[in-house]
Amino acid sequence: MSLSLAFHGAAECVTGSCALVEAGGVRFLVDCGLFQGSKSLKSLNHDAFPFDVTSIDAVFLTHAHIDHSGLLPKLVRAGYRGPVYTTRATRDLCEVMLADAAEIQEGDVAHLNRRNQRRGIDPVEPIYTVADVAPTLRLFQTVKFGELIEPLAGVQARWWPAGHLLGAASIEVVVMDDGKPVRLLFSGDLGSGRQPLLPTPDGPVGVDHVILESTYGDRSRQDLTPEARRQVLAEEMRQAKAAGGPLLMPTFAVGRAQELILDLLAVMRDEPELATEIFLDSPLAIEATDVFLRRGWNVEAEENPYLELRHAPRLHYLMRPQESDGLERLRDWHVILAGSGMCDAGRIRRHLKRLLWRRETTVLITGFQAAGTLGRVLLEGRRLVRIQGDDVRVNARIREIDAYSAHADAAGLVAWLKARQPVGGKIFLVHGEPDARLGLAARLVEVGIDAKAIMAPVLDEAFVLSGTEALGSETPRRLTSGLAGRPDWRNGRAEFLGDLNEALQDAPDDATREALIARLLEALKPPGPGG
């Protein structure tokens, strides 16, 4: 057998999507995404790729989200010169998303190096820079949904609508193994099929192996109509206004921001007492909105539903940092949307730093928060968090709406896979944390999928495939199994330091504080001989 499949990202975790397929002398990647989450996971972005970059013949890209596309400039920087196949909308979104990612990395590294210099730590380099983006974009070749192409000798590929994001696709790949065709289907990220602004997820029937995302594999969401969803949002807006301060919304800049703004505007039209100024404080979201205005035509609805974003009187686009700084002067009721959606980068961190301690603030989270991210920590109820090295008390109201998720829930994932039947070989569950994968596997067994056909690859695990079988092979692993999908010791350190500061503040007197510090110092001493 000459066909192999390796998972170099989005295995045991949700981010860093990257699969390597080798067949008949050619090698190609499906996605090349950025890792997000714990610092142990994000450190992989700085390491060398676990494969020979110069041996890669092509990249097939499912969609533009940074956890699927974000390491493409690094790939090019490392010597890749082959094509990147994807849809036109994905290419246009990548143009703004990759440039934004590069700017964030350069800014974050500059900030980190200033801190490291004070600590006597050697400087670090960004993963890539803005200069690496243009050479990457020149490699893009666009495809149409439903068009069968032959990008490499002996390889055919077709992009199917995934309903997750503008331009997002599932990718069907046909490769030859010992003279016989083997059909692989990479789901990419799947939409719920209930998003009014996106097409219904689709795909072929009767493939051999399916690589299936499992982000929400362990949960089902309430099936809300667009009208009901806006009612839920309206209630959150009423409570935020009653609290007396701003509504701060950490927002994924591509897709989520545009959808939320359309609903905010609709609520304000229906309930004028909730009307206020909306500030989109995300250069990426602003530039992405231009793409949605150009490429957002919905074939099923026969309209471009994003056109309202062109001239909305209460909507303010903040491109320059000085405009963002001006929000510090605002009080009372207003709405701020800022990236990133998981609160780990971008302008949202500054807003959280200045607003979390205020009881009148409401923070409304509307998307998935990976393990180890600041957004997950807030949802878990931490009352003291660290932002850019500073402790910040959480007095704000932390709220969540999951009706805006661009991912299918467990029921949607099961329904999509059932529609692809029969699947002759294996179902690889990726792009999900451990509990999500276990939950989805159990649901698939309940609907008649053979448990032996369900695979849960770990990071960097590889398989040799035939039409029906998948045999694991020994490969070097960059992380210990189980570490990718959970917080690491650095998250534990931040939590410990927060708890320590609280304990010292709450202690009744200095003698108690000194005794606590003495016990901790004693615990740090190395054990003596024979200890």
Coordinates of C-alpha atoms in Angstrom, one line a residue:
M1 CA 0.0 0.0 0.0
S2 CA 1.3 3.5 -0.9
L3 CA -1.4 5.7 0.5
S4 CA -0.7 7.4 3.9
L5 CA -2.5 10.0 5.9
A6 CA -0.8 12.0 8.8
F7 CA -2.5 14.4 11.2
H8 CA -0.1 17.3 12.0
G9 CA -2.7 19.5 13.6
A10 CA -6.3 19.6 14.9
A11 CA -5.8 16.2 16.5
E12 CA -6.8 16.1 20.2
C13 CA -7.4 19.8 19.9
V14 CA -9.5 22.3 17.8
T15 CA -6.8 24.3 16.1
G16 CA -3.8 24.0 13.8
S17 CA -5.6 22.0 11.1
C18 CA -3.1 20.2 8.9
A19 CA -3.3 16.8 7.3
L20 CA -0.6 15.3 5.1
V21 CA -1.5 12.8 2.3
E22 CA 1.0 10.8 0.4
A23 CA 0.0 8.7 -2.6
G24 CA 1.7 7.5 -5.7
G25 CA 4.8 9.6 -5.3
V26 CA 3.0 12.9 -4.6
R27 CA 2.5 14.6 -1.2
F28 CA -0.1 17.3 -0.4
L29 CA -1.5 19.1 2.6
V30 CA -5.1 19.7 3.4
D31 CA -5.0 23.0 5.4
C32 CA -2.0 24.5 7.1
G33 CA -3.4 26.3 10.2
L34 CA -2.2 28.2 13.2
F35 CA -2.3 26.6 16.7
Q36 CA -4.3 28.5 19.3
G37 CA -4.9 27.6 23.0
S38 CA -2.3 26.9 25.6
K39 CA 1.3 28.2 25.3
S40 CA 2.5 24.6 24.8
L41 CA 0.3 24.3 21.8
K42 CA 1.1 27.8 20.4
S43 CA 4.8 27.1 20.7
L44 CA 4.4 24.6 17.9
N45 CA 3.8 27.5 15.6
H46 CA 7.4 28.5 16.1
D47 CA 8.9 25.0 15.6
A48 CA 10.0 23.5 12.3
F49 CA 7.3 21.6 10.4
P50 CA 7.2 17.9 11.1
F51 CA 7.7 17.2 7.4
D52 CA 10.0 18.2 4.6
V53 CA 8.5 21.4 3.3
T54 CA 10.2 21.1 -0.1
S55 CA 8.6 17.7 -0.7
I56 CA 5.1 19.1 -0.6
D57 CA 3.5 19.3 -4.1
A58 CA 0.3 21.2 -3.3
V59 CA -2.0 22.5 -0.6
F60 CA -5.8 22.1 -0.6
L61 CA -7.4 24.8 1.7
T62 CA -10.9 24.3 3.1
H63 CA -11.4 27.9 4.3
A64 CA -9.9 31.1 5.5
H65 CA -10.1 30.8 9.3
I66 CA -6.6 31.3 10.7
D67 CA -6.6 27.9 12.4
H68 CA -6.8 26.4 8.9
S69 CA -4.8 28.9 6.9
G70 CA -2.6 30.7 9.3
L71 CA 0.7 28.9 8.8
L72 CA 0.7 29.1 5.0
P73 CA 3.2 32.1 5.0
K74 CA 5.4 30.1 7.3
L75 CA 5.3 27.2 4.8
V76 CA 6.3 29.6 2.0
R77 CA 9.0 31.1 4.2
A78 CA 10.4 27.6 4.7
G79 CA 10.7 27.1 1.0
Y80 CA 7.3 25.9 -0.3
R81 CA 6.6 27.1 -3.9
G82 CA 3.7 24.9 -5.0
P83 CA 0.0 25.9 -5.6
V84 CA -2.6 26.5 -2.9
Y85 CA -6.0 25.5 -4.2
T86 CA -9.1 27.0 -2.7
T87 CA -12.3 28.9 -3.5
R88 CA -12.3 32.5 -4.7
A89 CA -14.0 33.9 -1.5
T90 CA -11.5 32.0 0.7
R91 CA -8.6 33.5 -1.3
D92 CA -10.0 37.0 -0.9
L93 CA -10.5 36.5 2.9
C94 CA -7.0 35.1 3.3
E95 CA -5.6 38.2 1.7
V96 CA -6.8 40.3 4.7
M97 CA -6.6 37.5 7.4
L98 CA -3.0 36.5 6.7
A99 CA -1.8 40.2 6.6
D100 CA -3.6 40.8 9.9
A101 CA -2.1 37.7 11.5
A102 CA 1.4 38.8 10.4
E103 CA 0.8 42.3 11.9
I104 CA -0.4 40.8 15.2
Q105 CA 2.6 38.5 15.4
E106 CA 5.0 41.4 14.7
G107 CA 3.3 43.5 17.3
D108 CA 3.0 40.8 19.9
V109 CA 6.7 39.8 19.4
A110 CA 7.8 43.4 19.8
H111 CA 5.9 43.7 23.0
L112 CA 7.2 40.3 24.3
N113 CA 10.8 41.3 23.4
R114 CA 10.5 44.5 25.4
R115 CA 9.5 42.4 28.4
N116 CA 12.1 39.8 27.7
Q117 CA 14.8 42.5 27.5
R118 CA 14.0 43.7 31.0
R119 CA 14.1 40.1 32.2
G120 CA 17.4 39.3 30.5
I121 CA 15.8 36.8 28.1
D122 CA 16.9 36.5 24.5
P123 CA 14.6 38.0 21.9
V124 CA 12.3 35.9 19.7
E125 CA 11.4 36.2 16.1
P126 CA 7.8 36.3 14.7
I127 CA 6.6 33.2 13.0
Y128 CA 6.4 35.3 9.8
T129 CA 6.0 38.9 8.8
V130 CA 3.9 41.0 6.5
A131 CA 6.5 40.6 3.8
D132 CA 5.8 36.9 3.7
V133 CA 2.1 37.3 2.9
A134 CA 2.3 38.6 -0.7
P135 CA 4.5 35.7 -1.9
T136 CA 2.0 33.3 -0.3
L137 CA -1.0 34.8 -2.0
R138 CA 0.7 34.6 -5.4
L139 CA 0.6 30.8 -5.0
F140 CA -3.2 30.7 -4.7
Q141 CA -5.2 29.1 -7.5
T142 CA -9.0 29.4 -7.2
V143 CA -11.6 26.6 -7.9
K144 CA -15.3 26.6 -8.2
F145 CA -17.7 24.6 -6.0
G146 CA -18.5 21.3 -7.7
E147 CA -15.7 21.5 -10.2
L148 CA -13.6 18.4 -10.5
I149 CA -9.9 19.2 -11.0
E150 CA -6.7 17.2 -11.3
P151 CA -4.2 19.3 -9.4
L152 CA -1.5 16.5 -9.3
A153 CA -0.8 13.4 -11.3
G154 CA -3.2 10.7 -10.1
V155 CA -5.1 13.0 -7.8
Q156 CA -8.5 14.5 -8.3
A157 CA -10.2 17.0 -6.0
R158 CA -13.6 18.6 -5.7
W159 CA -14.8 21.4 -3.3
W160 CA -18.3 21.1 -1.7
P161 CA -20.1 23.9 0.2
A162 CA -19.6 23.5 4.0
G163 CA -21.9 26.2 5.1
H164 CA -19.4 27.4 7.8
L165 CA -18.1 30.6 6.4
L166 CA -18.1 32.5 3.1
G167 CA -16.2 30.3 0.7
A168 CA -15.8 27.4 3.2
A169 CA -15.6 23.9 1.7
S170 CA -15.4 20.2 2.4
I171 CA -12.9 18.7 0.0
E172 CA -13.3 15.3 -1.7
V173 CA -10.0 13.8 -2.9
V174 CA -9.6 10.7 -5.1
V175 CA -6.1 9.1 -5.1
M176 CA -4.8 5.9 -6.6
D177 CA -3.6 3.1 -4.4
D178 CA -2.2 0.0 -6.2
G179 CA -4.1 1.1 -9.3
K180 CA -7.4 1.4 -7.4
P181 CA -9.1 4.8 -6.6
V182 CA -9.5 5.6 -2.9
R183 CA -11.9 8.5 -2.0
L184 CA -11.2 10.7 1.0
L185 CA -13.5 13.3 2.2
F186 CA -12.2 16.1 4.5
S187 CA -15.2 17.8 6.1
G188 CA -13.4 21.0 7.0
D189 CA -15.5 23.0 9.4
L190 CA -19.2 22.3 8.9
G191 CA -22.0 24.8 9.4
S192 CA -25.2 24.0 11.2
G193 CA -27.3 24.2 8.0
R194 CA -29.5 26.7 9.9
Q195 CA -27.4 29.8 9.1
P196 CA -29.6 32.1 7.1
L197 CA -26.6 33.8 5.4
L198 CA -24.7 30.6 4.3
P199 CA -25.4 27.7 2.0
T200 CA -26.5 24.3 3.4
P201 CA -23.5 21.9 3.9
D202 CA -23.2 19.3 1.2
G203 CA -20.9 16.5 0.1
P204 CA -20.6 13.3 -1.9
V205 CA -22.1 9.9 -1.1
G206 CA -20.2 6.7 -0.8
V207 CA -16.6 7.7 0.0
D208 CA -14.0 5.4 1.5
H209 CA -12.7 7.5 4.4
V210 CA -14.1 10.6 6.1
I211 CA -12.0 13.1 8.1
L212 CA -14.7 14.7 10.3
E213 CA -14.5 17.7 12.5
S214 CA -15.9 17.3 16.0
T215 CA -15.7 20.8 17.6
Y216 CA -19.2 20.5 19.2
G217 CA -19.4 16.7 19.1
D218 CA -20.5 16.4 22.7
R219 CA -23.3 18.9 22.8
S220 CA -26.5 19.9 21.1
R221 CA -27.7 23.5 20.8
Q222 CA -31.2 24.8 20.8
D223 CA -32.5 25.0 17.3
L224 CA -33.3 28.7 17.0
T225 CA -34.8 30.5 14.1
P226 CA -33.1 33.8 13.1
E227 CA -36.0 35.6 14.8
A228 CA -35.6 33.6 18.0
R229 CA -31.9 34.1 18.0
R230 CA -32.3 37.9 17.8
Q231 CA -34.7 37.7 20.7
V232 CA -32.0 36.0 22.8
L233 CA -29.6 38.7 21.8
A234 CA -32.1 41.4 22.6
E235 CA -32.5 40.1 26.1
E236 CA -28.7 40.2 26.6
M237 CA -28.7 43.8 25.3
R238 CA -31.5 44.8 27.7
Q239 CA -29.6 43.3 30.7
A240 CA -26.3 44.9 29.6
K241 CA -28.0 48.3 29.2
A242 CA -29.6 47.9 32.7
A243 CA -26.2 47.2 34.2
G244 CA -25.2 50.7 33.1
G245 CA -22.1 50.1 31.0
P246 CA -20.9 48.9 27.7
L247 CA -21.6 45.5 26.0
L248 CA -18.2 44.1 25.0
M249 CA -18.2 41.3 22.5
P250 CA -15.0 39.4 21.7
T251 CA -15.6 38.6 18.1
F252 CA -14.2 36.3 15.4
A253 CA -13.6 38.9 12.7
V254 CA -14.6 36.9 9.7
G255 CA -18.2 35.8 9.5
R256 CA -19.2 36.2 13.2
A257 CA -18.6 39.9 13.4
Q258 CA -20.7 40.6 10.2
E259 CA -23.5 38.3 11.4
L260 CA -23.6 39.8 14.9
I261 CA -23.8 43.4 13.6
L262 CA -26.7 42.5 11.3
D263 CA -28.6 41.1 14.2
L264 CA -27.6 44.1 16.5
L265 CA -29.0 46.5 13.9
A266 CA -32.2 44.4 13.5
V267 CA -32.8 44.4 17.2
M268 CA -32.3 48.2 17.4
R269 CA -34.8 48.7 14.6
D270 CA -37.4 46.5 16.4
E271 CA -36.7 47.9 19.9
P272 CA -35.6 51.6 19.5
E273 CA -35.0 51.9 23.3
L274 CA -32.0 49.6 22.8
A275 CA -30.5 51.7 20.0
T276 CA -27.0 52.9 20.6
E277 CA -23.6 53.3 18.9
I278 CA -21.9 50.1 17.6
F279 CA -18.1 50.2 17.4
L280 CA -16.4 47.6 15.2
D281 CA -12.8 47.8 16.7
S282 CA -11.1 45.3 14.4
P283 CA -9.2 46.3 11.2
L284 CA -9.5 42.6 10.1
A285 CA -13.2 42.5 10.5
I286 CA -13.5 45.8 8.6
E287 CA -11.5 44.6 5.7
A288 CA -13.2 41.3 5.7
T289 CA -16.6 43.1 5.5
D290 CA -15.5 44.5 2.2
V291 CA -15.0 40.9 1.0
F292 CA -18.5 40.0 2.2
L293 CA -19.9 42.9 0.3
R294 CA -18.2 41.7 -2.9
R295 CA -18.6 38.0 -2.5
G296 CA -21.5 37.5 -0.2
W297 CA -24.2 36.6 -2.8
N298 CA -26.2 33.8 -1.4
V299 CA -27.5 31.5 -4.2
E300 CA -30.2 29.9 -2.1
A301 CA -31.6 33.3 -0.9
E302 CA -30.9 35.1 -4.2
E303 CA -29.4 38.1 -2.4
N304 CA -26.4 39.5 -0.7
P305 CA -27.5 39.8 3.0
Y306 CA -24.5 41.8 4.0
L307 CA -25.3 44.9 2.0
E308 CA -26.8 46.7 5.0
L309 CA -23.3 46.9 6.5
R310 CA -22.2 49.4 3.8
H311 CA -24.2 52.3 5.2
A312 CA -25.5 51.8 8.7
P313 CA -25.7 55.1 10.6
R314 CA -25.0 53.7 14.1
L315 CA -22.1 51.5 13.0
H316 CA -18.6 52.9 13.3
Y317 CA -15.5 51.3 11.9
L318 CA -12.4 51.9 13.9
M319 CA -9.3 51.2 11.8
R320 CA -6.6 53.3 13.5
P321 CA -5.3 52.6 17.1
Q322 CA -6.1 56.2 18.0
E323 CA -9.7 55.6 17.3
S324 CA -9.7 52.5 19.5
D325 CA -8.0 54.5 22.3
G326 CA -10.9 57.0 22.1
L327 CA -13.3 54.5 23.4
E328 CA -11.8 54.9 26.8
R329 CA -13.7 58.2 27.1
L330 CA -17.1 56.5 26.6
R331 CA -19.4 55.6 29.5
D332 CA -22.9 54.3 29.8
W333 CA -24.6 52.1 27.2
H334 CA -22.7 51.3 23.9
V335 CA -21.6 48.2 22.1
I336 CA -18.0 47.2 21.2
L337 CA -17.0 44.3 19.0
A338 CA -13.3 43.5 18.9
G339 CA -11.0 40.6 18.0
S340 CA -9.9 38.1 18.7
G341 CA -12.8 35.8 19.4
M342 CA -10.9 33.8 22.0
C343 CA -9.5 36.9 23.7
D344 CA -5.9 35.9 23.2
A345 CA -4.8 38.5 20.6
G346 CA -5.8 41.8 19.0
R347 CA -7.6 44.8 20.5
I348 CA -10.0 42.8 22.7
R349 CA -7.3 42.3 25.3
R350 CA -6.9 46.1 25.9
H351 CA -10.7 46.5 26.3
L352 CA -10.8 43.6 28.7
K353 CA -8.0 45.0 30.7
R354 CA -9.7 48.4 31.1
L355 CA -13.3 47.1 31.5
L356 CA -13.3 43.7 33.3
W357 CA -13.0 45.2 36.7
R358 CA -16.1 47.4 36.2
R359 CA -19.3 46.0 37.5
E360 CA -21.4 47.8 34.9
T361 CA -19.6 46.0 32.1
T362 CA -21.1 43.0 30.3
V363 CA -18.8 40.7 28.3
L364 CA -20.8 38.5 25.8
I365 CA -19.0 35.6 24.3
T366 CA -20.6 34.1 21.2
G367 CA -18.0 31.5 19.9
F368 CA -16.0 28.5 20.8
Q369 CA -13.2 29.1 23.3
A370 CA -10.3 26.6 23.2
A371 CA -8.7 25.2 26.3
G372 CA -6.2 27.5 27.8
T373 CA -7.5 30.7 26.2
L374 CA -8.5 33.7 28.1
G375 CA -12.0 33.4 26.8
R376 CA -12.3 29.9 28.2
V377 CA -10.9 31.1 31.6
L378 CA -13.6 33.8 31.8
L379 CA -16.3 31.3 31.0
E380 CA -15.0 29.0 33.7
G381 CA -15.6 31.7 36.2
R382 CA -12.2 32.9 37.2
R383 CA -12.4 36.1 39.3
L384 CA -8.8 37.2 38.7
V385 CA -7.1 36.8 35.3
R386 CA -3.7 37.9 33.9
I387 CA -3.7 40.0 30.7
Q388 CA -0.4 41.0 29.2
G389 CA 1.4 40.3 32.5
D390 CA -1.1 42.2 34.7
D391 CA -3.6 40.9 37.2
V392 CA -7.2 42.0 36.4
R393 CA -10.1 41.5 38.7
V394 CA -13.2 40.2 37.0
N395 CA -16.2 42.1 38.3
A396 CA -18.0 42.4 34.9
R397 CA -20.9 40.2 34.0
I398 CA -19.7 37.3 31.8
R399 CA -22.4 36.0 29.5
E400 CA -22.5 33.5 26.6
I401 CA -24.7 32.8 23.6
D402 CA -23.9 29.7 21.6
A403 CA -26.6 30.2 18.9
Y404 CA -24.1 32.1 16.8
S405 CA -21.7 29.3 16.4
A406 CA -20.6 28.7 12.8
H407 CA -20.1 25.0 13.6
A408 CA -22.6 22.2 13.4
D409 CA -23.5 20.7 16.8
A410 CA -23.5 17.0 17.6
A411 CA -26.8 16.4 15.9
G412 CA -25.7 18.3 12.8
L413 CA -22.4 16.4 12.5
V414 CA -24.2 13.0 12.8
A415 CA -26.8 14.1 10.2
W416 CA -24.1 15.2 7.8
L417 CA -22.2 12.0 8.1
K418 CA -25.3 9.9 7.7
A419 CA -26.0 11.7 4.4
R420 CA -22.6 10.6 3.2
Q421 CA -23.3 6.9 3.7
P422 CA -22.2 4.4 2.8
V423 CA -18.6 5.0 4.1
G424 CA -16.6 2.0 3.3
G425 CA -13.6 2.6 5.5
K426 CA -12.8 4.7 8.6
I427 CA -14.1 7.9 10.1
F428 CA -11.3 10.0 11.6
L429 CA -12.5 12.4 14.3
V430 CA -10.4 15.6 14.3
H431 CA -10.8 19.3 15.2
G432 CA -12.2 18.6 18.6
E433 CA -11.1 18.4 22.3
P434 CA -11.1 14.9 23.9
D435 CA -14.6 15.1 25.4
A436 CA -16.0 16.4 22.1
R437 CA -14.5 13.5 20.2
L438 CA -15.7 10.9 22.7
G439 CA -19.2 12.4 22.7
L440 CA -19.4 12.4 18.9
A441 CA -18.1 8.8 18.7
A442 CA -20.8 7.7 21.1
R443 CA -23.5 9.4 19.1
L444 CA -22.2 7.8 15.9
V445 CA -22.4 4.3 17.4
E446 CA -25.9 5.0 18.5
V447 CA -27.0 5.6 14.9
G448 CA -25.4 2.4 13.7
I449 CA -21.8 3.3 12.9
D450 CA -19.4 0.4 13.8
A451 CA -17.2 1.5 16.7
K452 CA -14.2 -0.1 15.1
A453 CA -14.6 2.2 12.1
I454 CA -14.2 5.3 14.3
M455 CA -10.6 6.6 14.8
A456 CA -9.4 9.3 17.1
P457 CA -5.9 10.3 15.9
V458 CA -3.4 12.0 18.2
L459 CA -1.1 14.8 17.1
D460 CA 1.4 13.7 14.4
E461 CA -0.1 10.2 14.2
A462 CA 0.0 8.6 10.7
F463 CA -1.9 5.9 9.0
V464 CA -1.4 3.7 6.0
L465 CA -4.7 3.5 4.1
S466 CA -6.4 1.1 1.8
G467 CA -10.0 1.3 0.5
T468 CA -11.3 0.0 3.8
E469 CA -8.5 -0.2 6.4
A470 CA -6.2 2.2 8.3
L471 CA -3.1 0.9 10.0
G472 CA -1.3 3.1 12.4
S473 CA 2.4 3.7 11.9
E474 CA 5.2 4.9 14.2
T475 CA 5.9 8.6 13.9
P476 CA 7.7 11.2 16.1
R477 CA 5.3 13.1 18.3
R478 CA 5.8 16.8 19.2
L479 CA 3.6 16.7 22.3
T480 CA 2.8 14.0 24.8
S481 CA -0.6 12.5 24.0
G482 CA -3.3 14.3 25.9
L483 CA -1.5 17.6 26.3
A484 CA -2.8 19.3 23.2
G485 CA -6.4 19.5 24.3
R486 CA -6.0 20.8 27.8
P487 CA -4.5 23.8 29.7
D488 CA -0.7 23.4 30.3
W489 CA 1.5 24.3 33.3
R490 CA 1.6 27.9 32.2
N491 CA -2.1 28.2 32.6
G492 CA -1.7 26.5 36.0
R493 CA 1.0 29.1 36.9
A494 CA -1.3 32.0 36.0
E495 CA -4.1 30.5 38.1
F496 CA -1.8 29.9 41.0
L497 CA -0.4 33.4 40.9
G498 CA -3.9 34.8 40.9
D499 CA -4.9 32.6 43.8
L500 CA -1.8 33.6 45.7
N501 CA -2.4 37.3 45.3
E502 CA -6.0 36.9 46.4
A503 CA -4.9 34.9 49.5
L504 CA -2.4 37.5 50.4
Q505 CA -4.9 40.3 50.0
D506 CA -7.6 38.5 52.0
A507 CA -5.3 37.4 54.8
P508 CA -6.3 39.1 58.2
D509 CA -2.8 40.5 59.0
D510 CA 0.8 40.7 57.9
A511 CA 1.9 37.8 60.1
T512 CA -0.5 35.5 58.2
R513 CA 0.9 36.7 54.9
E514 CA 4.5 36.2 56.0
A515 CA 3.7 32.7 57.2
L516 CA 2.1 31.8 53.9
I517 CA 5.1 33.1 52.0
A518 CA 7.5 31.2 54.2
R519 CA 5.6 27.9 53.6
L520 CA 5.7 28.5 49.9
L521 CA 9.5 29.2 50.0
E522 CA 10.0 26.1 52.0
A523 CA 8.2 24.0 49.4
L524 CA 10.5 25.4 46.7
K525 CA 13.6 24.2 48.4
P526 CA 15.2 21.2 46.7
P527 CA 15.0 18.0 48.7
G528 CA 18.1 17.1 50.7
P529 CA 20.1 13.9 50.4
G530 CA 17.8 10.9 50.5
G531 CA 14.8 13.1 50.4

